[in-house]
Amino acid sequence: MSPGGAGCSARLLLTVGWLLLAGLQSTCGINVTAVQDPSLAGEGENEGEEEAENDSEVENEPQAEAEPDVSNRTVVKEVEFGMCTVTCGVGIREVILTNGCPGGESKCIVRVEECRGPVDCGWGKPISESLVSVRLACVHISPVNRFKYVWRLLRPDQQAIILANDSAILEVQRKTHPIAFQCETLDNNEVVAAVKFTVYTTAELQMKRSSRPDTDAVLVFVLTIGVIICVFVIFVLIFIIVNWAAVKDFWASKASTTEVQSELSSMKYKDSTLDQSPTEIPGHEDDALSEWNE
């Protein structure tokens, strides 16, 4: 055999060997996949489905737990407002919560806020006065320095005079003639309240005090008498309650005594009528007839 033919046969053998090895590997792979148990594959699929369901349940549970929190956060809070402390000017009022109060209370005060009424407060009264001086106060709330105050001296048929005092309190000495003042309360250059005062002279003040009826003494006397009567009635009721048995016996004996007296009087009346003879009665009738005929 020639060397060229030997080389070709060797190459042919190597090629055939590679083809056989490749065929064996392919057949072994097919057999391995065919030998696998189908039940194991089903269990694997079931386990995968169960794991997916468990994961979905775990994801849904936080959402379910979060829903009550959302409902708790959306509690409707109802608010109502209290009465304003003033009928004019500026005052304060309470803000009351009627739903969602802590501790299960039906109502609770949330805060206090400012409230306003009509600007004109009319004529006011001084906070203190004597025969010499008078102290006047503007309409304000705390803090006092939040507002600006303008005092004016009012004059009839003339322009008012603005005073230098810019505080909430003004002290005025009495003059020989009555004078009038006005105080304006400003918030951000807006008039929120205005009140007027009249400062009388010393003679006018004394005249007013003397002409004023002395109602205080009468009121004190009436109240004293009323208290005494109430105390007396209370003591009488207490005595009756404590000694109820004795009081009951007393009234029973008194009632029986009156009954006996009424029975005796009725018996005496019957006896007196029975004692009269029948012949006496016609005689009286004859006398009455004779008098009538005459």
CSV table of C-alpha atoms in Angstrom, one decimal:
chain,number,residue,atom,x,y,z
A,1,MET,CA,0.0,0.0,0.0
A,2,SER,CA,1.3,3.4,-0.9
A,3,PRO,CA,1.9,6.1,1.7
A,4,GLY,CA,-0.8,8.4,0.2
A,5,GLY,CA,-3.4,5.7,0.4
A,6,ALA,CA,-2.5,5.0,4.1
A,7,GLY,CA,-3.0,8.7,4.9
A,8,CYS,CA,-6.3,8.9,3.3
A,9,SER,CA,-7.6,5.8,5.1
A,10,ALA,CA,-6.4,7.2,8.4
A,11,ARG,CA,-8.3,10.4,7.8
A,12,LEU,CA,-11.4,8.4,6.8
A,13,LEU,CA,-11.2,6.4,10.0
A,14,LEU,CA,-10.8,9.6,12.2
A,15,THR,CA,-13.9,11.1,10.4
A,16,VAL,CA,-16.0,8.0,11.0
A,17,GLY,CA,-14.9,7.9,14.6
A,18,TRP,CA,-15.9,11.5,15.2
A,19,LEU,CA,-19.3,10.8,13.6
A,20,LEU,CA,-19.8,7.8,15.8
A,21,LEU,CA,-18.9,9.7,19.0
A,22,ALA,CA,-21.3,12.5,18.0
A,23,GLY,CA,-24.1,10.1,17.4
A,24,LEU,CA,-23.5,8.4,20.7
A,25,GLN,CA,-23.6,11.7,22.6
A,26,SER,CA,-26.9,12.7,20.9
A,27,THR,CA,-28.5,9.4,21.7
A,28,CYS,CA,-27.4,9.5,25.3
A,29,GLY,CA,-28.9,13.0,25.7
A,30,ILE,CA,-32.2,11.9,24.3
A,31,ASN,CA,-32.3,8.9,26.6
A,32,VAL,CA,-31.5,11.0,29.7
A,33,THR,CA,-34.4,13.4,29.0
A,34,ALA,CA,-36.7,10.5,28.2
A,35,VAL,CA,-35.8,8.7,31.5
A,36,GLN,CA,-36.8,11.6,33.7
A,37,ASP,CA,-39.9,10.9,35.8
A,38,PRO,CA,-42.9,12.9,34.6
A,39,SER,CA,-44.3,13.0,38.2
A,40,LEU,CA,-41.2,14.9,39.3
A,41,ALA,CA,-41.7,17.4,36.6
A,42,GLY,CA,-45.4,17.8,37.7
A,43,GLU,CA,-44.3,18.3,41.3
A,44,GLY,CA,-41.8,20.9,40.3
A,45,GLU,CA,-44.5,22.8,38.4
A,46,ASN,CA,-46.9,22.6,41.4
A,47,GLU,CA,-44.2,23.8,43.7
A,48,GLY,CA,-43.5,26.7,41.4
A,49,GLU,CA,-47.3,27.6,41.3
A,50,GLU,CA,-47.5,27.3,45.1
A,51,GLU,CA,-44.5,29.6,45.6
A,52,ALA,CA,-46.1,32.1,43.2
A,53,GLU,CA,-49.4,32.0,45.1
A,54,ASN,CA,-47.6,32.5,48.4
A,55,ASP,CA,-45.7,35.4,47.1
A,56,SER,CA,-49.0,37.0,45.8
A,57,GLU,CA,-50.6,36.4,49.3
A,58,VAL,CA,-47.6,38.0,51.0
A,59,GLU,CA,-47.9,41.0,48.7
A,60,ASN,CA,-51.6,41.3,49.3
A,61,GLU,CA,-51.4,41.2,53.1
A,62,PRO,CA,-49.5,44.5,53.5
A,63,GLN,CA,-52.1,46.1,51.3
A,64,ALA,CA,-55.0,44.7,53.4
A,65,GLU,CA,-53.2,46.0,56.6
A,66,ALA,CA,-52.7,49.4,55.0
A,67,GLU,CA,-56.4,49.8,54.2
A,68,PRO,CA,-57.5,50.3,57.9
A,69,ASP,CA,-54.8,52.9,58.3
A,70,VAL,CA,-56.1,54.8,55.3
A,71,SER,CA,-59.7,54.6,56.7
A,72,ASN,CA,-58.4,55.9,60.1
A,73,ARG,CA,-56.7,58.8,58.4
A,74,THR,CA,-59.8,59.8,56.6
A,75,VAL,CA,-61.9,60.5,59.7
A,76,VAL,CA,-64.2,63.5,59.1
A,77,LYS,CA,-63.6,66.2,61.7
A,78,GLU,CA,-66.6,68.4,62.3
A,79,VAL,CA,-65.9,71.9,63.7
A,80,GLU,CA,-68.2,74.5,65.2
A,81,PHE,CA,-67.6,77.9,66.5
A,82,GLY,CA,-68.5,79.3,69.9
A,83,MET,CA,-70.1,82.7,70.7
A,84,CYS,CA,-67.9,85.8,70.3
A,85,THR,CA,-67.0,87.5,73.6
A,86,VAL,CA,-68.1,90.9,72.3
A,87,THR,CA,-71.1,92.3,70.4
A,88,CYS,CA,-69.0,94.9,68.6
A,89,GLY,CA,-65.4,95.6,67.8
A,90,VAL,CA,-62.9,92.7,68.1
A,91,GLY,CA,-63.0,89.8,70.5
A,92,ILE,CA,-62.3,86.1,70.7
A,93,ARG,CA,-64.2,82.8,70.3
A,94,GLU,CA,-63.6,79.1,70.8
A,95,VAL,CA,-63.2,76.6,68.0
A,96,ILE,CA,-64.9,73.4,69.1
A,97,LEU,CA,-64.3,69.9,67.6
A,98,THR,CA,-67.4,67.8,67.7
A,99,ASN,CA,-66.0,64.6,66.1
A,100,GLY,CA,-62.6,62.9,66.4
A,101,CYS,CA,-61.8,64.2,69.9
A,102,PRO,CA,-59.1,62.3,71.9
A,103,GLY,CA,-60.3,60.1,74.7
A,104,GLY,CA,-63.8,59.5,73.2
A,105,GLU,CA,-65.0,63.0,74.3
A,106,SER,CA,-68.0,64.4,72.5
A,107,LYS,CA,-66.6,67.9,72.2
A,108,CYS,CA,-63.2,69.4,72.8
A,109,ILE,CA,-61.7,72.9,72.3
A,110,VAL,CA,-59.2,73.0,69.5
A,111,ARG,CA,-58.1,76.6,69.7
A,112,VAL,CA,-59.2,80.2,70.3
A,113,GLU,CA,-59.4,82.6,67.4
A,114,GLU,CA,-60.2,86.2,66.8
A,115,CYS,CA,-63.8,87.3,66.0
A,116,ARG,CA,-65.2,90.7,64.9
A,117,GLY,CA,-68.5,92.5,65.2
A,118,PRO,CA,-69.8,95.9,64.1
A,119,VAL,CA,-67.2,98.6,64.2
A,120,ASP,CA,-69.3,101.2,66.1
A,121,CYS,CA,-69.6,100.3,69.8
A,122,GLY,CA,-71.5,103.4,70.7
A,123,TRP,CA,-71.0,105.1,74.1
A,124,GLY,CA,-68.9,103.2,76.6
A,125,LYS,CA,-68.2,103.5,80.4
A,126,PRO,CA,-65.0,104.3,82.0
A,127,ILE,CA,-63.0,101.5,83.7
A,128,SER,CA,-62.5,103.7,86.8
A,129,GLU,CA,-63.4,107.2,87.9
A,130,SER,CA,-63.2,109.5,90.8
A,131,LEU,CA,-64.2,113.1,91.5
A,132,VAL,CA,-60.9,114.3,90.0
A,133,SER,CA,-60.0,112.0,87.1
A,134,VAL,CA,-61.3,109.3,84.8
A,135,ARG,CA,-59.6,106.3,83.1
A,136,LEU,CA,-60.9,105.3,79.7
A,137,ALA,CA,-60.0,102.2,77.7
A,138,CYS,CA,-60.2,101.3,74.0
A,139,VAL,CA,-61.6,98.1,72.6
A,140,HIS,CA,-58.8,95.6,72.4
A,141,ILE,CA,-57.7,92.0,73.0
A,142,SER,CA,-54.4,90.5,74.0
A,143,PRO,CA,-51.7,91.3,73.0
A,144,VAL,CA,-52.5,95.0,73.5
A,145,ASN,CA,-49.5,96.2,71.4
A,146,ARG,CA,-50.8,94.4,68.4
A,147,PHE,CA,-53.2,97.2,67.6
A,148,LYS,CA,-52.8,100.9,67.0
A,149,TYR,CA,-55.0,103.4,69.0
A,150,VAL,CA,-56.1,106.8,68.0
A,151,TRP,CA,-57.7,109.1,70.6
A,152,ARG,CA,-59.8,112.1,69.5
A,153,LEU,CA,-61.3,114.9,71.4
A,154,LEU,CA,-64.8,115.5,70.0
A,155,ARG,CA,-66.1,119.1,69.8
A,156,PRO,CA,-69.6,120.1,68.7
A,157,ASP,CA,-69.8,121.5,65.2
A,158,GLN,CA,-66.0,121.4,64.9
A,159,GLN,CA,-63.4,119.0,63.7
A,160,ALA,CA,-62.1,116.5,66.2
A,161,ILE,CA,-58.6,116.9,67.7
A,162,ILE,CA,-56.3,114.0,67.5
A,163,LEU,CA,-54.5,113.4,70.8
A,164,ALA,CA,-50.9,112.5,71.2
A,165,ASN,CA,-51.7,109.5,73.4
A,166,ASP,CA,-51.5,106.2,71.4
A,167,SER,CA,-52.0,103.7,74.2
A,168,ALA,CA,-55.1,101.7,75.0
A,169,ILE,CA,-55.7,103.6,78.3
A,170,LEU,CA,-56.3,107.3,78.6
A,171,GLU,CA,-56.5,109.1,81.9
A,172,VAL,CA,-58.3,112.4,81.8
A,173,GLN,CA,-58.7,115.1,84.4
A,174,ARG,CA,-62.2,116.5,84.9
A,175,LYS,CA,-62.8,120.0,83.6
A,176,THR,CA,-65.3,122.7,84.3
A,177,HIS,CA,-67.5,121.5,81.4
A,178,PRO,CA,-68.2,118.0,80.1
A,179,ILE,CA,-66.0,116.7,77.3
A,180,ALA,CA,-66.3,113.7,74.9
A,181,PHE,CA,-63.6,111.4,73.6
A,182,GLN,CA,-63.5,108.8,70.9
A,183,CYS,CA,-61.0,105.9,70.6
A,184,GLU,CA,-60.5,104.0,67.3
A,185,THR,CA,-58.7,100.6,67.3
A,186,LEU,CA,-56.8,100.0,64.1
A,187,ASP,CA,-55.5,96.7,62.8
A,188,ASN,CA,-53.3,97.0,59.7
A,189,ASN,CA,-54.6,100.6,59.2
A,190,GLU,CA,-58.2,99.3,59.3
A,191,VAL,CA,-60.6,100.5,61.9
A,192,VAL,CA,-62.0,97.5,63.7
A,193,ALA,CA,-63.6,99.2,66.7
A,194,ALA,CA,-64.7,102.7,67.7
A,195,VAL,CA,-66.1,103.7,71.1
A,196,LYS,CA,-67.0,107.1,72.6
A,197,PHE,CA,-66.9,108.4,76.2
A,198,THR,CA,-68.4,111.4,78.1
A,199,VAL,CA,-66.4,112.8,81.0
A,200,TYR,CA,-68.7,114.8,83.2
A,201,THR,CA,-67.7,117.6,85.6
A,202,THR,CA,-67.3,117.1,89.3
A,203,ALA,CA,-70.6,118.9,90.1
A,204,GLU,CA,-72.5,116.8,87.5
A,205,LEU,CA,-71.1,113.6,88.9
A,206,GLN,CA,-72.1,114.5,92.4
A,207,MET,CA,-75.6,115.4,91.2
A,208,LYS,CA,-75.9,112.1,89.4
A,209,ARG,CA,-74.8,110.2,92.5
A,210,SER,CA,-77.2,112.0,94.8
A,211,SER,CA,-80.2,111.7,92.4
A,212,ARG,CA,-79.6,108.0,91.8
A,213,PRO,CA,-82.0,105.9,93.9
A,214,ASP,CA,-80.5,104.0,96.7
A,215,THR,CA,-81.4,100.6,95.2
A,216,ASP,CA,-78.4,98.9,96.7
A,217,ALA,CA,-79.8,99.1,100.3
A,218,VAL,CA,-83.2,98.0,99.2
A,219,LEU,CA,-81.8,95.1,97.2
A,220,VAL,CA,-79.6,94.0,100.2
A,221,PHE,CA,-82.7,94.2,102.5
A,222,VAL,CA,-84.9,92.1,100.2
A,223,LEU,CA,-82.1,89.5,99.7
A,224,THR,CA,-81.6,89.3,103.5
A,225,ILE,CA,-85.3,88.7,104.2
A,226,GLY,CA,-85.5,86.1,101.5
A,227,VAL,CA,-82.5,84.2,102.8
A,228,ILE,CA,-84.0,84.3,106.4
A,229,ILE,CA,-87.3,82.9,105.1
A,230,CYS,CA,-85.6,80.2,103.1
A,231,VAL,CA,-83.5,79.1,106.1
A,232,PHE,CA,-86.6,79.0,108.3
A,233,VAL,CA,-88.5,76.9,105.8
A,234,ILE,CA,-85.6,74.5,105.5
A,235,PHE,CA,-85.4,74.1,109.2
A,236,VAL,CA,-89.1,73.4,109.5
A,237,LEU,CA,-89.0,70.8,106.8
A,238,ILE,CA,-86.0,69.1,108.5
A,239,PHE,CA,-87.9,69.1,111.8
A,240,ILE,CA,-91.0,67.5,110.2
A,241,ILE,CA,-88.9,64.9,108.5
A,242,VAL,CA,-86.9,64.0,111.6
A,243,ASN,CA,-90.1,63.9,113.9
A,244,TRP,CA,-92.5,62.6,111.3
A,245,ALA,CA,-94.0,60.0,113.7
A,246,ALA,CA,-94.8,62.6,116.4
A,247,VAL,CA,-96.2,65.0,113.8
A,248,LYS,CA,-98.4,62.3,112.4
A,249,ASP,CA,-99.7,61.4,115.9
A,250,PHE,CA,-100.3,65.1,116.6
A,251,TRP,CA,-102.4,65.6,113.5
A,252,ALA,CA,-104.3,62.3,114.1
A,253,SER,CA,-105.2,63.3,117.6
A,254,LYS,CA,-106.3,66.8,116.5
A,255,ALA,CA,-108.5,65.3,113.7
A,256,SER,CA,-110.1,62.8,116.2
A,257,THR,CA,-110.7,65.7,118.6
A,258,THR,CA,-112.5,67.7,116.0
A,259,GLU,CA,-114.6,64.7,115.0
A,260,VAL,CA,-115.6,64.1,118.6
A,261,GLN,CA,-116.6,67.7,119.0
A,262,SER,CA,-118.7,67.7,115.9
A,263,GLU,CA,-120.4,64.5,117.0
A,264,LEU,CA,-121.2,66.0,120.4
A,265,SER,CA,-122.6,69.1,118.9
A,266,SER,CA,-124.8,67.1,116.6
A,267,MET,CA,-126.0,65.0,119.5
A,268,LYS,CA,-126.9,68.1,121.5
A,269,TYR,CA,-128.8,69.5,118.6
A,270,LYS,CA,-130.8,66.3,118.3
A,271,ASP,CA,-131.6,66.2,122.0
A,272,SER,CA,-132.8,69.8,122.0
A,273,THR,CA,-135.1,69.1,119.1
A,274,LEU,CA,-136.5,65.9,120.8
A,275,ASP,CA,-137.1,67.7,124.1
A,276,GLN,CA,-139.5,70.1,122.5
A,277,SER,CA,-143.2,69.0,122.9
A,278,PRO,CA,-145.4,68.6,119.9
A,279,THR,CA,-148.0,71.0,121.3
A,280,GLU,CA,-145.5,73.8,121.5
A,281,ILE,CA,-144.8,73.9,117.8
A,282,PRO,CA,-148.4,74.5,116.7
A,283,GLY,CA,-148.7,77.3,119.2
A,284,HIS,CA,-145.8,79.0,117.6
A,285,GLU,CA,-147.4,78.6,114.3
A,286,ASP,CA,-150.7,80.1,115.5
A,287,ASP,CA,-148.8,83.1,116.9
A,288,ALA,CA,-147.1,83.6,113.6
A,289,LEU,CA,-150.4,83.4,111.7
A,290,SER,CA,-152.1,85.8,114.1
A,291,GLU,CA,-149.2,88.3,113.6
A,292,TRP,CA,-149.5,87.9,109.8
A,293,ASN,CA,-153.3,88.5,109.9
A,294,GLU,CA,-152.9,91.6,112.0
